[in-house]
């Protein structure tokens, strides 16, 4: 069984899923949803997610956090922590990019905007909640799917 291949596939699935949902959430919550805006946000956030997924060994980071916290691997408490760690890594980077683009676009079109930091923090809180829920449910579902697809039995 090639765990590196499964890790790569997991990075792709999670990156695309997180980008799709966070782009949709961000634009819908802003009240300025457009198809072109969504597609641009989705593509850019997918690129960011894939870069994070390929350079940050999420499994190793999650396993280390679980061990350091003294939790038993593969338990619900371990999943809560692993999801939180993954959310802390992915979501702020995606949110920072999406809000910076939205802010720049709005300001360049002369729209009155609150200070950027307020816009970012509001979006970050919402995105962290949505991201956590997505990660919590999608990671184990994708892992099960990928283990089956790659002919491996999950521990």
mmCIF file with all atom_site columns, C-alpha atoms in Angstrom:
data_model
loop_
_atom_site.group_PDB
_atom_site.id
_atom_site.type_symbol
_atom_site.label_atom_id
_atom_site.label_alt_id
_atom_site.label_comp_id
_atom_site.label_asym_id
_atom_site.label_entity_id
_atom_site.label_seq_id
_atom_site.pdbx_PDB_ins_code
_atom_site.Cartn_x
_atom_site.Cartn_y
_atom_site.Cartn_z
_atom_site.occupancy
_atom_site.B_iso_or_equiv
_atom_site.pdbx_formal_charge
_atom_site.auth_seq_id
_atom_site.auth_comp_id
_atom_site.auth_asym_id
_atom_site.auth_atom_id
_atom_site.pdbx_PDB_model_num
ATOM 1   C CA . UNK A 1 1   ? 0.000   0.000  0.000   1.00 0.00 ? 1   UNK A CA 1
ATOM 2   C CA . UNK A 1 2   ? 1.369   3.377  -0.999  1.00 0.00 ? 2   UNK A CA 1
ATOM 3   C CA . UNK A 1 3   ? 0.577   5.780  1.849   1.00 0.00 ? 3   UNK A CA 1
ATOM 4   C CA . UNK A 1 4   ? 2.266   8.655  0.002   1.00 0.00 ? 4   UNK A CA 1
ATOM 5   C CA . UNK A 1 5   ? -0.181  8.165  -2.881  1.00 0.00 ? 5   UNK A CA 1
ATOM 6   C CA . UNK A 1 6   ? -3.122  8.140  -0.458  1.00 0.00 ? 6   UNK A CA 1
ATOM 7   C CA . UNK A 1 7   ? -1.753  11.293 1.218   1.00 0.00 ? 7   UNK A CA 1
ATOM 8   C CA . UNK A 1 8   ? -1.510  13.030 -2.162  1.00 0.00 ? 8   UNK A CA 1
ATOM 9   C CA . UNK A 1 9   ? -5.050  12.017 -3.086  1.00 0.00 ? 9   UNK A CA 1
ATOM 10  C CA . UNK A 1 10  ? -6.274  13.180 0.337   1.00 0.00 ? 10  UNK A CA 1
ATOM 11  C CA . UNK A 1 11  ? -4.565  16.564 -0.153  1.00 0.00 ? 11  UNK A CA 1
ATOM 12  C CA . UNK A 1 12  ? -6.283  17.005 -3.502  1.00 0.00 ? 12  UNK A CA 1
ATOM 13  C CA . UNK A 1 13  ? -9.739  16.015 -2.260  1.00 0.00 ? 13  UNK A CA 1
ATOM 14  C CA . UNK A 1 14  ? -9.499  18.122 0.899   1.00 0.00 ? 14  UNK A CA 1
ATOM 15  C CA . UNK A 1 15  ? -8.035  21.089 -0.969  1.00 0.00 ? 15  UNK A CA 1
ATOM 16  C CA . UNK A 1 16  ? -10.780 21.142 -3.556  1.00 0.00 ? 16  UNK A CA 1
ATOM 17  C CA . UNK A 1 17  ? -13.540 20.547 -1.001  1.00 0.00 ? 17  UNK A CA 1
ATOM 18  C CA . UNK A 1 18  ? -12.277 23.207 1.420   1.00 0.00 ? 18  UNK A CA 1
ATOM 19  C CA . UNK A 1 19  ? -11.779 25.724 -1.386  1.00 0.00 ? 19  UNK A CA 1
ATOM 20  C CA . UNK A 1 20  ? -15.218 25.145 -2.862  1.00 0.00 ? 20  UNK A CA 1
ATOM 21  C CA . UNK A 1 21  ? -17.055 25.432 0.441   1.00 0.00 ? 21  UNK A CA 1
ATOM 22  C CA . UNK A 1 22  ? -15.030 28.309 1.875   1.00 0.00 ? 22  UNK A CA 1
ATOM 23  C CA . UNK A 1 23  ? -15.276 30.289 -1.372  1.00 0.00 ? 23  UNK A CA 1
ATOM 24  C CA . UNK A 1 24  ? -19.018 29.771 -1.423  1.00 0.00 ? 24  UNK A CA 1
ATOM 25  C CA . UNK A 1 25  ? -19.364 30.639 2.278   1.00 0.00 ? 25  UNK A CA 1
ATOM 26  C CA . UNK A 1 26  ? -17.244 33.762 1.966   1.00 0.00 ? 26  UNK A CA 1
ATOM 27  C CA . UNK A 1 27  ? -19.060 35.143 -1.031  1.00 0.00 ? 27  UNK A CA 1
ATOM 28  C CA . UNK A 1 28  ? -22.539 34.301 0.246   1.00 0.00 ? 28  UNK A CA 1
ATOM 29  C CA . UNK A 1 29  ? -21.815 35.855 3.644   1.00 0.00 ? 29  UNK A CA 1
ATOM 30  C CA . UNK A 1 30  ? -20.470 39.018 2.003   1.00 0.00 ? 30  UNK A CA 1
ATOM 31  C CA . UNK A 1 31  ? -23.723 39.570 0.123   1.00 0.00 ? 31  UNK A CA 1
ATOM 32  C CA . UNK A 1 32  ? -21.794 40.056 -3.137  1.00 0.00 ? 32  UNK A CA 1
ATOM 33  C CA . UNK A 1 33  ? -22.022 36.621 -4.750  1.00 0.00 ? 33  UNK A CA 1
ATOM 34  C CA . UNK A 1 34  ? -21.281 36.427 -8.454  1.00 0.00 ? 34  UNK A CA 1
ATOM 35  C CA . UNK A 1 35  ? -20.383 33.401 -10.553 1.00 0.00 ? 35  UNK A CA 1
ATOM 36  C CA . UNK A 1 36  ? -17.138 34.994 -11.867 1.00 0.00 ? 36  UNK A CA 1
ATOM 37  C CA . UNK A 1 37  ? -16.188 36.029 -8.320  1.00 0.00 ? 37  UNK A CA 1
ATOM 38  C CA . UNK A 1 38  ? -16.859 32.529 -7.047  1.00 0.00 ? 38  UNK A CA 1
ATOM 39  C CA . UNK A 1 39  ? -14.838 30.906 -9.838  1.00 0.00 ? 39  UNK A CA 1
ATOM 40  C CA . UNK A 1 40  ? -11.865 33.220 -9.281  1.00 0.00 ? 40  UNK A CA 1
ATOM 41  C CA . UNK A 1 41  ? -11.943 32.663 -5.505  1.00 0.00 ? 41  UNK A CA 1
ATOM 42  C CA . UNK A 1 42  ? -12.354 28.926 -5.965  1.00 0.00 ? 42  UNK A CA 1
ATOM 43  C CA . UNK A 1 43  ? -9.402  28.596 -8.348  1.00 0.00 ? 43  UNK A CA 1
ATOM 44  C CA . UNK A 1 44  ? -7.073  30.746 -6.251  1.00 0.00 ? 44  UNK A CA 1
ATOM 45  C CA . UNK A 1 45  ? -8.027  29.126 -2.960  1.00 0.00 ? 45  UNK A CA 1
ATOM 46  C CA . UNK A 1 46  ? -7.677  25.671 -4.545  1.00 0.00 ? 46  UNK A CA 1
ATOM 47  C CA . UNK A 1 47  ? -4.126  26.528 -5.577  1.00 0.00 ? 47  UNK A CA 1
ATOM 48  C CA . UNK A 1 48  ? -3.362  27.715 -2.028  1.00 0.00 ? 48  UNK A CA 1
ATOM 49  C CA . UNK A 1 49  ? -4.951  24.588 -0.541  1.00 0.00 ? 49  UNK A CA 1
ATOM 50  C CA . UNK A 1 50  ? -3.002  22.279 -2.826  1.00 0.00 ? 50  UNK A CA 1
ATOM 51  C CA . UNK A 1 51  ? 0.256   24.041 -1.994  1.00 0.00 ? 51  UNK A CA 1
ATOM 52  C CA . UNK A 1 52  ? -0.464  23.663 1.724   1.00 0.00 ? 52  UNK A CA 1
ATOM 53  C CA . UNK A 1 53  ? -1.512  20.039 1.249   1.00 0.00 ? 53  UNK A CA 1
ATOM 54  C CA . UNK A 1 54  ? 1.631   19.121 -0.653  1.00 0.00 ? 54  UNK A CA 1
ATOM 55  C CA . UNK A 1 55  ? 4.076   20.895 1.657   1.00 0.00 ? 55  UNK A CA 1
ATOM 56  C CA . UNK A 1 56  ? 2.547   20.316 5.096   1.00 0.00 ? 56  UNK A CA 1
ATOM 57  C CA . UNK A 1 57  ? 2.509   16.649 6.142   1.00 0.00 ? 57  UNK A CA 1
ATOM 58  C CA . UNK A 1 58  ? -0.957  16.806 7.685   1.00 0.00 ? 58  UNK A CA 1
ATOM 59  C CA . UNK A 1 59  ? -0.967  13.180 8.856   1.00 0.00 ? 59  UNK A CA 1
ATOM 60  C CA . UNK A 1 60  ? 2.357   13.597 10.659  1.00 0.00 ? 60  UNK A CA 1
ATOM 61  C CA . UNK A 1 61  ? 1.292   16.917 12.192  1.00 0.00 ? 61  UNK A CA 1
ATOM 62  C CA . UNK A 1 62  ? -2.039  15.469 13.346  1.00 0.00 ? 62  UNK A CA 1
ATOM 63  C CA . UNK A 1 63  ? -0.453  12.284 14.698  1.00 0.00 ? 63  UNK A CA 1
ATOM 64  C CA . UNK A 1 64  ? 2.164   14.316 16.601  1.00 0.00 ? 64  UNK A CA 1
ATOM 65  C CA . UNK A 1 65  ? -0.523  16.554 18.127  1.00 0.00 ? 65  UNK A CA 1
ATOM 66  C CA . UNK A 1 66  ? -2.575  13.525 19.197  1.00 0.00 ? 66  UNK A CA 1
ATOM 67  C CA . UNK A 1 67  ? 0.491   11.901 20.766  1.00 0.00 ? 67  UNK A CA 1
ATOM 68  C CA . UNK A 1 68  ? 1.576   15.125 22.507  1.00 0.00 ? 68  UNK A CA 1
ATOM 69  C CA . UNK A 1 69  ? -1.943  15.564 23.912  1.00 0.00 ? 69  UNK A CA 1
ATOM 70  C CA . UNK A 1 70  ? -1.835  11.997 25.238  1.00 0.00 ? 70  UNK A CA 1
ATOM 71  C CA . UNK A 1 71  ? -4.873  10.932 23.235  1.00 0.00 ? 71  UNK A CA 1
ATOM 72  C CA . UNK A 1 72  ? -5.548  7.506  21.804  1.00 0.00 ? 72  UNK A CA 1
ATOM 73  C CA . UNK A 1 73  ? -5.282  7.564  17.991  1.00 0.00 ? 73  UNK A CA 1
ATOM 74  C CA . UNK A 1 74  ? -8.464  7.001  15.962  1.00 0.00 ? 74  UNK A CA 1
ATOM 75  C CA . UNK A 1 75  ? -10.778 8.078  18.803  1.00 0.00 ? 75  UNK A CA 1
ATOM 76  C CA . UNK A 1 76  ? -13.357 10.842 18.658  1.00 0.00 ? 76  UNK A CA 1
ATOM 77  C CA . UNK A 1 77  ? -11.184 13.093 20.857  1.00 0.00 ? 77  UNK A CA 1
ATOM 78  C CA . UNK A 1 78  ? -8.233  12.520 18.524  1.00 0.00 ? 78  UNK A CA 1
ATOM 79  C CA . UNK A 1 79  ? -10.424 13.415 15.525  1.00 0.00 ? 79  UNK A CA 1
ATOM 80  C CA . UNK A 1 80  ? -11.532 16.626 17.233  1.00 0.00 ? 80  UNK A CA 1
ATOM 81  C CA . UNK A 1 81  ? -7.893  17.635 17.724  1.00 0.00 ? 81  UNK A CA 1
ATOM 82  C CA . UNK A 1 82  ? -6.716  16.554 14.260  1.00 0.00 ? 82  UNK A CA 1
ATOM 83  C CA . UNK A 1 83  ? -9.573  18.501 12.659  1.00 0.00 ? 83  UNK A CA 1
ATOM 84  C CA . UNK A 1 84  ? -8.732  21.572 14.703  1.00 0.00 ? 84  UNK A CA 1
ATOM 85  C CA . UNK A 1 85  ? -5.044  21.408 13.742  1.00 0.00 ? 85  UNK A CA 1
ATOM 86  C CA . UNK A 1 86  ? -5.906  20.991 10.067  1.00 0.00 ? 86  UNK A CA 1
ATOM 87  C CA . UNK A 1 87  ? -8.397  23.868 10.292  1.00 0.00 ? 87  UNK A CA 1
ATOM 88  C CA . UNK A 1 88  ? -5.725  26.097 11.852  1.00 0.00 ? 88  UNK A CA 1
ATOM 89  C CA . UNK A 1 89  ? -3.374  25.338 8.973   1.00 0.00 ? 89  UNK A CA 1
ATOM 90  C CA . UNK A 1 90  ? -5.708  25.571 5.966   1.00 0.00 ? 90  UNK A CA 1
ATOM 91  C CA . UNK A 1 91  ? -8.427  28.054 6.835   1.00 0.00 ? 91  UNK A CA 1
ATOM 92  C CA . UNK A 1 92  ? -6.505  31.221 7.806   1.00 0.00 ? 92  UNK A CA 1
ATOM 93  C CA . UNK A 1 93  ? -4.415  31.088 4.610   1.00 0.00 ? 93  UNK A CA 1
ATOM 94  C CA . UNK A 1 94  ? -7.456  30.600 2.391   1.00 0.00 ? 94  UNK A CA 1
ATOM 95  C CA . UNK A 1 95  ? -9.451  33.261 4.244   1.00 0.00 ? 95  UNK A CA 1
ATOM 96  C CA . UNK A 1 96  ? -6.608  35.774 4.132   1.00 0.00 ? 96  UNK A CA 1
ATOM 97  C CA . UNK A 1 97  ? -6.333  35.375 0.368   1.00 0.00 ? 97  UNK A CA 1
ATOM 98  C CA . UNK A 1 98  ? -10.069 35.543 -0.284  1.00 0.00 ? 98  UNK A CA 1
ATOM 99  C CA . UNK A 1 99  ? -10.685 38.572 1.918   1.00 0.00 ? 99  UNK A CA 1
ATOM 100 C CA . UNK A 1 100 ? -7.659  40.420 0.515   1.00 0.00 ? 100 UNK A CA 1
ATOM 101 C CA . UNK A 1 101 ? -8.937  39.881 -3.030  1.00 0.00 ? 101 UNK A CA 1
ATOM 102 C CA . UNK A 1 102 ? -12.478 40.924 -2.105  1.00 0.00 ? 102 UNK A CA 1
ATOM 103 C CA . UNK A 1 103 ? -11.277 43.990 -0.230  1.00 0.00 ? 103 UNK A CA 1
ATOM 104 C CA . UNK A 1 104 ? -8.947  45.078 -3.032  1.00 0.00 ? 104 UNK A CA 1
ATOM 105 C CA . UNK A 1 105 ? -11.686 44.596 -5.629  1.00 0.00 ? 105 UNK A CA 1
ATOM 106 C CA . UNK A 1 106 ? -14.283 46.506 -3.625  1.00 0.00 ? 106 UNK A CA 1
ATOM 107 C CA . UNK A 1 107 ? -11.933 49.397 -2.845  1.00 0.00 ? 107 UNK A CA 1
ATOM 108 C CA . UNK A 1 108 ? -10.784 49.612 -6.465  1.00 0.00 ? 108 UNK A CA 1
ATOM 109 C CA . UNK A 1 109 ? -14.447 49.956 -7.490  1.00 0.00 ? 109 UNK A CA 1
ATOM 110 C CA . UNK A 1 110 ? -14.969 52.762 -4.984  1.00 0.00 ? 110 UNK A CA 1
ATOM 111 C CA . UNK A 1 111 ? -17.151 50.831 -2.544  1.00 0.00 ? 111 UNK A CA 1
ATOM 112 C CA . UNK A 1 112 ? -17.000 52.032 1.057   1.00 0.00 ? 112 UNK A CA 1
ATOM 113 C CA . UNK A 1 113 ? -15.416 49.306 3.167   1.00 0.00 ? 113 UNK A CA 1
ATOM 114 C CA . UNK A 1 114 ? -14.803 48.756 6.866   1.00 0.00 ? 114 UNK A CA 1
ATOM 115 C CA . UNK A 1 115 ? -11.170 48.471 7.925   1.00 0.00 ? 115 UNK A CA 1
ATOM 116 C CA . UNK A 1 116 ? -9.606  45.367 6.371   1.00 0.00 ? 116 UNK A CA 1
ATOM 117 C CA . UNK A 1 117 ? -8.780  43.765 9.719   1.00 0.00 ? 117 UNK A CA 1
ATOM 118 C CA . UNK A 1 118 ? -12.463 43.809 10.738  1.00 0.00 ? 118 UNK A CA 1
ATOM 119 C CA . UNK A 1 119 ? -13.511 42.281 7.438   1.00 0.00 ? 119 UNK A CA 1
ATOM 120 C CA . UNK A 1 120 ? -10.810 39.614 7.758   1.00 0.00 ? 120 UNK A CA 1
ATOM 121 C CA . UNK A 1 121 ? -11.608 38.706 11.378  1.00 0.00 ? 121 UNK A CA 1
ATOM 122 C CA . UNK A 1 122 ? -15.353 38.389 10.709  1.00 0.00 ? 122 UNK A CA 1
ATOM 123 C CA . UNK A 1 123 ? -14.665 36.175 7.712   1.00 0.00 ? 123 UNK A CA 1
ATOM 124 C CA . UNK A 1 124 ? -12.033 34.173 9.619   1.00 0.00 ? 124 UNK A CA 1
ATOM 125 C CA . UNK A 1 125 ? -14.419 33.314 12.454  1.00 0.00 ? 125 UNK A CA 1
ATOM 126 C CA . UNK A 1 126 ? -17.086 32.098 10.043  1.00 0.00 ? 126 UNK A CA 1
ATOM 127 C CA . UNK A 1 127 ? -14.547 30.243 7.888   1.00 0.00 ? 127 UNK A CA 1
ATOM 128 C CA . UNK A 1 128 ? -12.942 28.538 10.906  1.00 0.00 ? 128 UNK A CA 1
ATOM 129 C CA . UNK A 1 129 ? -16.324 27.187 11.985  1.00 0.00 ? 129 UNK A CA 1
ATOM 130 C CA . UNK A 1 130 ? -17.298 26.020 8.495   1.00 0.00 ? 130 UNK A CA 1
ATOM 131 C CA . UNK A 1 131 ? -13.784 24.663 7.849   1.00 0.00 ? 131 UNK A CA 1
ATOM 132 C CA . UNK A 1 132 ? -13.721 22.709 11.112  1.00 0.00 ? 132 UNK A CA 1
ATOM 133 C CA . UNK A 1 133 ? -17.045 21.023 10.419  1.00 0.00 ? 133 UNK A CA 1
ATOM 134 C CA . UNK A 1 134 ? -15.970 20.185 6.859   1.00 0.00 ? 134 UNK A CA 1
ATOM 135 C CA . UNK A 1 135 ? -12.634 18.764 7.955   1.00 0.00 ? 135 UNK A CA 1
ATOM 136 C CA . UNK A 1 136 ? -14.173 16.808 10.828  1.00 0.00 ? 136 UNK A CA 1
ATOM 137 C CA . UNK A 1 137 ? -16.592 14.998 8.526   1.00 0.00 ? 137 UNK A CA 1
ATOM 138 C CA . UNK A 1 138 ? -14.737 14.899 5.206   1.00 0.00 ? 138 UNK A CA 1
ATOM 139 C CA . UNK A 1 139 ? -11.312 13.668 6.347   1.00 0.00 ? 139 UNK A CA 1
ATOM 140 C CA . UNK A 1 140 ? -12.513 10.298 7.688   1.00 0.00 ? 140 UNK A CA 1
ATOM 141 C CA . UNK A 1 141 ? -14.948 9.869  4.786   1.00 0.00 ? 141 UNK A CA 1
ATOM 142 C CA . UNK A 1 142 ? -12.229 10.594 2.227   1.00 0.00 ? 142 UNK A CA 1
ATOM 143 C CA . UNK A 1 143 ? -9.740  8.386  4.049   1.00 0.00 ? 143 UNK A CA 1
ATOM 144 C CA . UNK A 1 144 ? -12.178 5.476  4.008   1.00 0.00 ? 144 UNK A CA 1
ATOM 145 C CA . UNK A 1 145 ? -12.881 6.049  0.303   1.00 0.00 ? 145 UNK A CA 1
ATOM 146 C CA . UNK A 1 146 ? -9.186  6.301  -0.590  1.00 0.00 ? 146 UNK A CA 1
ATOM 147 C CA . UNK A 1 147 ? -8.177  3.275  1.463   1.00 0.00 ? 147 UNK A CA 1
ATOM 148 C CA . UNK A 1 148 ? -10.846 1.225  -0.317  1.00 0.00 ? 148 UNK A CA 1
ATOM 149 C CA . UNK A 1 149 ? -9.898  2.680  -3.735  1.00 0.00 ? 149 UNK A CA 1
ATOM 150 C CA . UNK A 1 150 ? -6.240  1.861  -3.146  1.00 0.00 ? 150 UNK A CA 1
ATOM 151 C CA . UNK A 1 151 ? -6.925  -1.643 -1.839  1.00 0.00 ? 151 UNK A CA 1
ATOM 152 C CA . UNK A 1 152 ? -5.959  -1.046 1.763   1.00 0.00 ? 152 UNK A CA 1
ATOM 153 C CA . UNK A 1 153 ? -7.661  -1.821 5.009   1.00 0.00 ? 153 UNK A CA 1
ATOM 154 C CA . UNK A 1 154 ? -7.876  1.047  7.454   1.00 0.00 ? 154 UNK A CA 1
ATOM 155 C CA . UNK A 1 155 ? -6.269  0.434  10.872  1.00 0.00 ? 155 UNK A CA 1
#
